[in-house]
C-alpha angles and dihedrals in degrees: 000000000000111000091207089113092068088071080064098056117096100233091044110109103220093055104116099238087063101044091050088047089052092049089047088054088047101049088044087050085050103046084044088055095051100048089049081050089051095045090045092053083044096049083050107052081045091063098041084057097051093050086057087051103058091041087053102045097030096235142081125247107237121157101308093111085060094065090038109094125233121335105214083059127068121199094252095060095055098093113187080057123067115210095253105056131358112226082248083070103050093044084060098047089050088051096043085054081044096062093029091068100034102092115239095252086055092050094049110083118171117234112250110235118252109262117227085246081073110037076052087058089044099055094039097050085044084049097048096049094051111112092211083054087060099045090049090049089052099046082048085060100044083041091057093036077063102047089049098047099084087194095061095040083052085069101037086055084061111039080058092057090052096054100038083052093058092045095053089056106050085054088056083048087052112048086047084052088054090036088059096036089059091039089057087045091059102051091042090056091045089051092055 
């Protein structure tokens, strides 16, 4: 009996969709190699230049260029902000002078107590932004789209009375079940 069929199976190895799944791995381990070898090189020759930096200039590079601005701008083509002092900066000083002068009793304010008119707008807008609050509403709308549809409460009404039918029903079954229970009981209890 000739085993070719076994190429044909799913799970064999040497089935073509398999062998074309492998070499896609492979290539896809490869490419990824070769890129971690390129940012390591990179990485290298980075940190080579940072070591010649800081022999030739004689510091180290922390995180000042974090707190330097752009790097494309330099301060003296801002603009709007001299070299000395940005506008940011004098507005600080002069409130700075402003509070200064201003006595403590002055600066301290209390705080005024939220007013139910308020609170009210706080709980409605908190309300009205709950999602549950949407889906009720909704199922309000397609509750009252029913009551008023005298077609569809038609068969609600009788679907009730079905149901209240069969119930009615097994409780009958079930009262005869316990009648007879208790009936058996008793004439086991007399017997004995």
């Amino acid at each position: 009996m000739s085993l070719a069929f076994l190429a044909k199976k799913s799970w064999h190895t040497t089935n073509l969709k398999n062998v074309e799944d492998v070499w896609i791995r492979e290539e896809k381990e490869k490419n990824e190699a070769r890129k971690i070898k390129e940012l390591r090189e990179k990485y290298e020759e980075e940190r080579e230049l940072e070591k010649l930096q800081t022999l030739v200039d004689g510091k180290k590079r922390g995180l000042a260029w974090m707190y330097q601005g752009d790097p494309g701008i330099s301060k003296h083509e801002t603009g709007e902000f001299s070299v000395e002092k940005s506008k940011a900066e004098l507005e600080r000083e002069v409130n700075k002078e402003e509070f200064a002068s201003v006595s403590t009793n002055e600066r301290i304010k209390p705080m005024k107590p939220r007013g139910p008119v308020v609170d009210k707008v706080d709980l409605q807008a908190k309300v009205l932004e709950d999602p549950l609050f949407h889906i009720r509403k909704k199922m309000k709308v397609k509750h009252d789209k029913m009551r008023n549809n005298p077609i569809i409460m038609a068969k609600v009404k009788k679907e009730k009375k079905s149901r209240e039918r069969k119930r009615d029903k097994k409780d009958k079954k079930d009262k005869k079940s316990k009648k007879s229970k208790k009936s058996k009981k008793g004439k086991k209890r007399k017997h004995m």
